[in-house]
Amino acid sequence: MSLKHSLKWSFLSELASKAIQPLVFVVLARLLTPADFGVVTAATMVVAFSQLFWEAGMAKAIIQRQSDVETAANAAFWINVSFGAVVALALYASATPIASYVFHDGRVAPVLRVMSLQVLLGAVSSIHAALLQKEMRFRQLFWVRLATVALPGLASIPLAYGGLGYWALVAGTVIGQAVQVVMLWAMSRWRPRWAFDAAAAREMVRFGAWVGLSGLLAWFYGWADSLIVGTHLGSDELGLYRGGNQVSTMIYGILFTPVVPVLYSHLARIGGEPKRLAGEFEKIVRILAITAIPFAFTLFAIAEPLSLALFGDRWKGVGFVMSVLALSHGIAWTVGMNGEAYRAIGRPRYETLAMGLPLIVYVCIYVVAIRQGFTVFVWSRMLAMAVGFGFQLYLLNRVLGIHLGRIGWTIAKVTLFMLGSVALTKTYLAPQLPGPVATTVGLAAANISAYLLVLYLTERKGLIADYRAIVSSRASND
């Protein structure tokens, strides 16, 4: 498959998952409680952490390997299966103490025991998925991803409607994983052999160790806040927090998924011209700012009525989480392409640095804030993102030599305008609108329309023209 077609199917895979997941989540949220989601989130968190040990970076090692792939794949498969069996048994045996001493919720124990099956299912299929990716068979992976995203929802929704509570989510998750195994084995031509090459295994483990370290960092980035909420406040707050975060994350994913590959491919072509890349990346950060920040303020304005319209009264409080985390994600996405810039110039270590150092600060902020209660903790998430945002800008200046004045001015202008727009619409328009649906639509339309008009008048020959030039440049090179 050509690179162009591979990118197309990879993009469709991401888009399909991001389109289906919100729909499934909204339906399930109407049938289940935040506590139901919190119990399953706690178990999912532990299973995701265990993947660092049984997967051991083998999949990425296979994708990277250029010689003797069959032998290496065989060694990687048996490493995964062996580690997976040990980890699954460990999870099963330790489910009760994890539930009692970490999450203080006995319901997590039986859920974790059942979900330990995911470890075994993942272990027997991860190498097949890696080989399909290595062979750029993204069309097949698209169908696997589609089934894996859709089937858990199709299984969970009727079970939730039937009153099974959080077990509906557990059943859907395990069924989806089992279907993924069947599809990957059916689509991949590769089969493991009863053989084990020790030399190949040592090479794979050495490579996988560094990948595992990056995976550990990514796990803490994705789960540290939820872990602290779950261990200190319980399943109900964990469900509210993770649910609100998931909605915000999915919305931003839908918005930015089409943009990232366009901008990254442009950066990769000019990676050998540092001055040009610095100039272009400054424009990209400003383009992200004029997109992410207005979207964040609009979500902040509509989060309460939107949550009421989507989830009902049982999810009281999720609107607050959505509103604050929308601002947090808006801050984060403004510098969301920095890693691509560092990779484009051949310095990926700076991406690790940009993630690792702020993470220490994040965890410290979370640990202090959680003692003040749920509301303070949620606001602390935005404070943490602001700290990370400042460090990201500092690193951009040091590594790429980007002057931050124009970036800062763009961010300030957009922020001030959206603050005024949201304040006016919430004060004067919202009280006139009947019901949560009308309020959501009215506030969103008013804020977005006003901003787009001002943006067109002020930037049609500036950043809008710059973005069109970048897209046109990519299209001509394709």
XYZ file of C-alpha atoms in Angstrom:
478
model
C 0.000 0.000 0.000
C 1.346 3.470 -0.898
C 2.137 6.036 1.780
C -0.751 8.216 0.604
C -3.264 5.382 0.932
C -1.762 4.331 4.268
C -2.216 7.836 5.629
C -5.791 7.895 4.342
C -6.751 4.654 6.086
C -4.875 5.608 9.249
C -6.716 8.938 9.315
C -10.086 7.249 8.695
C -9.367 4.858 11.550
C -8.762 7.715 13.967
C -11.750 9.676 12.687
C -14.112 6.697 12.950
C -13.088 5.982 16.527
C -13.475 9.621 17.524
C -16.905 9.807 15.886
C -18.280 6.590 17.404
C -16.909 6.885 20.934
C -18.793 10.085 21.868
C -22.090 8.635 20.659
C -21.610 5.410 22.614
C -20.502 7.301 25.710
C -23.529 9.614 25.661
C -25.975 6.696 25.334
C -24.287 4.734 28.125
C -24.100 7.813 30.347
C -27.896 8.150 30.122
C -28.241 4.541 31.325
C -25.484 4.350 33.940
C -24.201 6.466 36.823
C -20.852 8.218 37.301
C -20.010 5.603 39.952
C -20.478 2.811 37.369
C -17.974 4.502 35.095
C -15.690 5.185 38.051
C -15.462 1.513 39.037
C -14.563 0.446 35.498
C -12.173 3.380 35.077
C -10.261 2.258 38.175
C -9.840 -1.254 36.777
C -8.984 0.080 33.314
C -6.286 2.266 34.836
C -4.619 -0.772 36.435
C -4.875 -2.870 33.266
C -3.355 -0.025 31.235
C -0.470 0.195 33.713
C 0.099 -3.560 33.509
C 0.535 -3.278 29.735
C 3.881 -1.574 30.335
C 5.155 -4.864 31.783
C 3.693 -7.529 29.524
C 4.012 -5.622 26.232
C 7.543 -4.434 27.094
C 7.841 -2.322 23.939
C 7.819 -5.402 21.684
C 5.327 -4.033 19.151
C 7.345 -0.888 18.430
C 10.534 -2.942 18.339
C 9.013 -5.114 15.591
C 7.849 -2.086 13.594
C 11.354 -0.606 13.780
C 13.251 -3.827 12.989
C 14.636 -4.161 9.459
C 16.298 -7.618 9.436
C 15.255 -11.161 10.382
C 11.758 -9.951 11.181
C 10.193 -13.436 11.341
C 12.605 -14.656 14.005
C 12.273 -11.439 15.992
C 8.472 -11.524 15.771
C 8.436 -15.069 17.073
C 10.645 -14.138 20.025
C 8.535 -11.048 20.742
C 5.312 -13.078 20.626
C 6.491 -15.589 23.227
C 7.900 -12.818 25.411
C 4.505 -11.107 25.344
C 2.576 -14.316 26.018
C 4.865 -15.306 28.902
C 4.833 -11.883 30.506
C 1.106 -11.556 29.820
C 0.309 -14.791 31.641
C 2.365 -13.732 34.667
C 0.833 -10.241 34.754
C -2.731 -11.559 34.336
C -2.237 -13.980 37.232
C -0.728 -11.192 39.336
C -3.706 -8.920 38.634
C -6.160 -11.699 39.460
C -4.393 -12.500 42.728
C -3.917 -8.887 43.821
C -7.346 -7.581 42.796
C -8.695 -7.440 46.356
C -5.792 -5.509 47.936
C -5.700 -3.119 44.955
C -9.429 -2.465 45.313
C -9.242 -2.078 49.097
C -6.024 -0.169 49.651
C -5.667 1.842 46.440
C -9.244 2.696 45.426
C -11.094 1.935 48.704
C -13.925 0.324 46.734
C -14.571 -3.424 46.924
C -16.478 -3.372 43.619
C -13.211 -2.839 41.754
C -11.867 -6.301 42.732
C -14.217 -8.581 40.719
C -14.121 -6.151 37.795
C -10.324 -6.221 37.777
C -10.306 -10.031 37.879
C -12.521 -10.247 34.804
C -10.642 -7.498 32.988
C -7.346 -9.342 33.541
C -8.533 -11.361 30.530
C -7.676 -8.277 28.482
C -4.016 -8.822 29.292
C -4.043 -12.341 27.831
C -6.051 -11.270 24.793
C -3.722 -8.347 24.155
C -0.627 -10.507 24.571
C -1.657 -12.976 21.860
C -2.508 -10.282 19.304
C -0.158 -7.303 19.740
C 2.548 -8.705 17.440
C -0.026 -9.403 14.714
C -1.163 -5.768 14.915
C 2.450 -4.560 14.822
C 3.218 -6.619 11.710
C 0.136 -5.290 9.920
C 1.270 -1.760 10.769
C 4.826 -2.524 9.643
C 3.458 -3.794 6.317
C 1.352 -0.598 6.097
C -1.861 -2.603 5.847
C -3.881 0.209 7.336
C -7.054 -0.703 5.495
C -7.236 -3.942 7.488
C -6.349 -2.093 10.678
C -9.155 0.364 9.952
C -11.731 -2.435 10.066
C -10.174 -3.846 13.223
C -10.293 -0.432 14.878
C -13.869 0.165 13.728
C -15.042 -3.171 15.112
C -13.114 -2.690 18.343
C -14.737 0.703 18.912
C -18.263 -0.168 17.753
C -18.785 -3.664 19.186
C -18.197 -2.817 22.862
C -20.898 -0.174 22.561
C -23.286 -2.511 20.769
C -22.739 -5.085 23.499
C -22.781 -2.689 26.464
C -25.857 -0.622 25.593
C -28.473 -3.440 25.747
C -26.814 -4.864 28.875
C -26.869 -1.442 30.539
C -30.507 -1.005 29.528
C -31.188 -4.394 31.125
C -29.861 -3.140 34.454
C -26.425 -4.757 34.638
C -24.751 -1.511 35.706
C -20.976 -1.401 35.439
C -20.865 -5.048 34.337
C -22.302 -3.875 31.027
C -19.135 -1.825 30.474
C -16.923 -4.738 31.520
C -18.667 -7.165 29.177
C -18.444 -4.756 26.259
C -14.739 -4.164 26.839
C -13.849 -7.865 26.982
C -16.037 -8.716 23.976
C -14.405 -5.946 21.945
C -10.922 -7.211 22.839
C -11.855 -10.800 21.930
C -13.202 -9.717 18.541
C -9.993 -7.768 17.949
C -7.933 -10.927 18.529
C -10.016 -12.939 16.063
C -9.824 -10.248 13.382
C -6.071 -9.679 13.753
C -5.294 -13.386 13.506
C -7.604 -13.694 10.487
C -6.047 -10.725 8.668
C -2.387 -11.422 9.422
C -0.518 -14.072 7.455
C 2.022 -14.505 10.227
C 1.789 -17.389 12.716
C 4.043 -18.028 15.731
C 6.319 -21.075 15.756
C 7.340 -23.307 18.649
C 10.822 -21.803 18.680
C 12.677 -19.098 20.578
C 15.810 -17.255 19.459
C 17.600 -15.973 22.569
C 19.839 -13.544 20.647
C 16.868 -11.943 18.886
C 15.019 -11.780 22.198
C 17.885 -9.894 23.865
C 17.934 -7.348 21.033
C 14.181 -6.867 21.274
C 14.247 -6.465 25.054
C 17.040 -3.861 24.878
C 15.049 -1.793 22.377
C 11.773 -2.366 24.196
C 13.172 -1.161 27.517
C 13.502 2.411 26.212
C 10.081 2.226 24.603
C 8.706 0.992 27.918
C 10.229 3.977 29.699
C 8.460 6.319 27.272
C 5.272 4.323 27.815
C 5.575 4.759 31.574
C 5.871 8.506 31.095
C 2.836 8.483 28.791
C 0.826 6.463 31.333
C 1.474 8.984 34.082
C 0.609 11.783 31.670
C -2.708 10.160 30.828
C -3.691 8.667 34.173
C -1.941 10.469 37.072
C -4.810 12.904 37.648
C -7.458 10.161 37.503
C -5.399 7.955 39.821
C -5.225 10.707 42.435
C -8.978 11.376 42.179
C -9.774 7.661 42.438
C -7.530 7.013 45.422
C -8.617 10.072 47.414
C -12.258 10.751 46.513
C -13.817 7.496 45.289
C -15.582 6.037 42.274
C -18.351 8.628 41.945
C -15.954 11.566 41.616
C -13.627 9.477 39.446
C -16.515 8.758 37.070
C -17.476 12.440 36.920
C -13.897 13.539 36.384
C -13.030 10.937 33.770
C -16.357 11.424 32.003
C -15.943 15.195 31.766
C -12.354 14.804 30.663
C -13.311 12.210 28.061
C -15.927 14.481 26.489
C -13.487 17.394 26.258
C -10.725 15.158 24.885
C -12.978 13.619 22.239
C -14.239 17.006 21.051
C -10.712 18.342 20.645
C -9.688 15.110 18.931
C -12.405 15.540 16.316
C -11.355 19.148 15.759
C -7.598 18.631 15.476
C -7.212 15.128 14.004
C -7.452 16.443 10.410
C -4.995 19.280 11.151
C -2.046 17.459 12.735
C -0.943 15.329 9.732
C -1.175 18.357 7.428
C 1.045 20.479 9.631
C 3.497 17.691 10.496
C 4.098 16.729 6.874
C 4.859 20.385 6.151
C 7.356 20.555 9.028
C 9.057 17.308 8.031
C 9.828 18.656 4.543
C 11.620 21.726 5.895
C 13.310 20.087 8.892
C 16.733 20.636 7.313
C 16.218 24.416 7.182
C 16.220 25.537 10.846
C 15.490 29.229 10.236
C 12.651 28.515 7.852
C 11.216 25.884 10.189
C 11.317 28.329 13.106
C 9.402 30.920 11.090
C 6.841 28.406 9.875
C 6.374 26.860 13.296
C 5.739 30.259 14.838
C 2.851 30.605 12.369
C 1.623 27.120 13.266
C 1.542 27.887 16.996
C -0.400 31.070 16.271
C -2.794 29.156 13.986
C -3.372 26.639 16.781
C -3.948 29.516 19.215
C -6.632 31.178 17.077
C -8.361 27.786 16.810
C -7.944 26.109 20.201
C -8.466 29.077 22.520
C -11.819 30.272 21.059
C -13.025 26.686 21.008
C -12.009 26.321 24.668
C -13.943 29.413 25.732
C -16.993 28.343 23.722
C -16.974 24.918 25.397
C -16.548 26.646 28.750
C -19.668 28.710 28.028
C -21.865 25.802 26.926
C -20.575 23.006 29.183
C -23.313 23.233 31.836
C -26.349 23.271 29.501
C -24.654 20.766 27.172
C -24.039 18.308 30.011
C -27.641 18.659 31.176
C -28.939 18.025 27.649
C -26.676 15.019 27.067
C -26.451 13.299 30.447
C -29.386 14.399 32.590
C -29.559 15.083 36.320
C -27.646 11.983 37.483
C -24.419 13.474 36.140
C -24.679 16.698 38.101
C -21.214 18.228 38.299
C -19.878 16.880 35.015
C -20.609 20.219 33.325
C -18.228 21.956 35.706
C -15.519 19.391 34.910
C -16.108 19.778 31.172
C -15.926 23.563 31.362
C -12.632 23.757 33.259
C -10.958 20.929 31.353
C -12.043 22.523 28.073
C -9.897 25.510 29.022
C -7.062 23.164 30.023
C -7.153 21.334 26.698
C -7.287 24.643 24.842
C -4.084 25.730 26.567
C -2.434 22.382 25.866
C -3.386 22.251 22.181
C -1.843 25.654 21.522
C 1.547 23.959 21.947
C 0.243 20.545 20.910
C 2.474 20.318 17.818
C 5.766 21.013 19.608
C 6.749 17.346 19.640
C 6.333 17.164 15.868
C 8.650 20.169 15.493
C 11.375 18.524 17.591
C 11.090 15.290 15.602
C 11.192 17.242 12.332
C 14.631 18.654 13.239
C 15.872 15.267 14.461
C 15.819 16.092 18.198
C 13.063 13.899 19.671
C 14.736 13.959 23.108
C 13.305 17.430 23.612
C 9.799 16.010 23.344
C 10.597 13.656 26.228
C 12.081 16.567 28.179
C 9.006 18.700 27.485
C 6.782 15.938 28.872
C 8.927 14.696 31.754
C 9.873 17.843 33.651
C 6.372 19.419 33.763
C 4.932 16.049 34.811
C 6.807 16.286 38.115
C 5.211 19.693 38.728
C 1.779 18.397 37.688
C 1.858 15.549 40.194
C 2.956 17.889 43.004
C 0.093 20.285 42.177
C -2.416 17.409 42.047
C -1.304 15.933 45.387
C -1.619 19.291 47.153
C -4.914 20.251 45.466
C -6.764 16.974 46.088
C -6.631 17.649 49.834
C -8.773 20.737 49.247
C -11.558 18.777 47.556
C -12.857 17.993 44.087
C -13.541 21.553 42.923
C -10.074 22.821 43.784
C -8.516 19.750 42.173
C -10.310 20.328 38.869
C -9.145 23.945 38.784
C -5.626 22.761 39.629
C -5.620 20.827 36.369
C -5.824 24.125 34.501
C -3.069 25.585 36.668
C -0.883 22.584 35.833
C -1.541 23.024 32.116
C -0.617 26.706 32.374
C 2.711 25.785 33.995
C 3.395 23.219 31.275
C 2.398 25.736 28.620
C 4.961 28.225 29.908
C 7.693 25.589 29.911
C 6.778 24.512 26.366
C 7.101 28.089 25.112
C 10.442 28.491 26.911
C 11.744 25.296 25.298
C 10.551 26.449 21.868
C 12.520 29.633 22.280
C 15.659 27.807 23.428
C 15.607 24.969 20.879
C 14.164 26.593 17.753
C 14.981 30.219 18.492
C 11.360 31.255 18.039
C 10.594 34.794 19.185
C 7.646 34.610 21.555
C 6.393 38.181 21.187
C 4.029 37.595 18.250
C 2.796 34.326 19.762
C 2.056 36.055 23.062
C 0.255 38.933 21.338
C -1.920 36.537 19.318
C -2.855 34.569 22.443
C -3.615 37.754 24.391
C -5.866 39.182 21.653
C -7.866 35.991 21.243
C -8.189 35.454 25.000
C -9.401 38.995 25.684
C -11.953 38.872 22.868
C -13.339 35.506 23.969
C -13.499 36.583 27.616
C -15.649 39.540 26.589
C -17.779 37.492 24.216
C -18.486 34.741 26.755
C -19.230 37.249 29.520
C -21.719 39.140 27.345
C -23.503 36.067 25.984
C -23.726 34.370 29.392
C -25.044 37.567 31.000
C -27.518 38.810 28.392
C -28.274 35.972 25.940
C -28.390 32.835 28.109
C -31.266 34.016 30.371
C -33.452 34.568 27.290
C -33.031 31.011 25.947
C -35.518 28.265 26.929
C -34.030 24.957 28.055
C -30.549 23.416 27.904
C -30.617 22.521 24.200
C -31.565 26.031 23.071
C -29.038 27.528 25.492
C -26.255 25.288 24.179
C -26.992 26.045 20.535
C -27.574 29.752 21.108
C -24.411 30.368 23.129
C -22.260 28.316 20.760
C -23.641 30.027 17.657
C -23.289 33.526 19.105
C -19.711 33.100 20.326
C -18.441 31.243 17.267
C -20.137 33.579 14.781
C -18.794 36.706 16.461
C -15.296 35.262 16.639
C -15.232 34.029 13.034
C -16.348 37.445 11.804
C -13.609 39.228 13.752
C -11.051 36.603 12.720
C -11.894 37.025 9.048
C -11.697 40.799 9.237
C -8.352 40.818 11.070
C -6.523 37.735 9.777
C -7.775 37.014 6.257
C -4.461 38.294 4.889
C -2.498 37.013 7.874
C -2.808 33.655 9.631
C -5.734 32.459 7.492
C -3.644 33.060 4.378
C -0.675 31.343 6.058
C -2.725 28.214 6.787
C -4.011 28.099 3.219
C -0.432 28.397 1.965
C 0.674 25.481 4.157
C -2.195 23.283 2.956
C -1.580 24.254 -0.676
C 2.121 23.491 -0.282
C 1.354 20.019 1.076
C -1.163 19.331 -1.680
C 1.282 20.324 -4.428
C 3.957 18.059 -2.950
C 1.540 15.134 -2.739
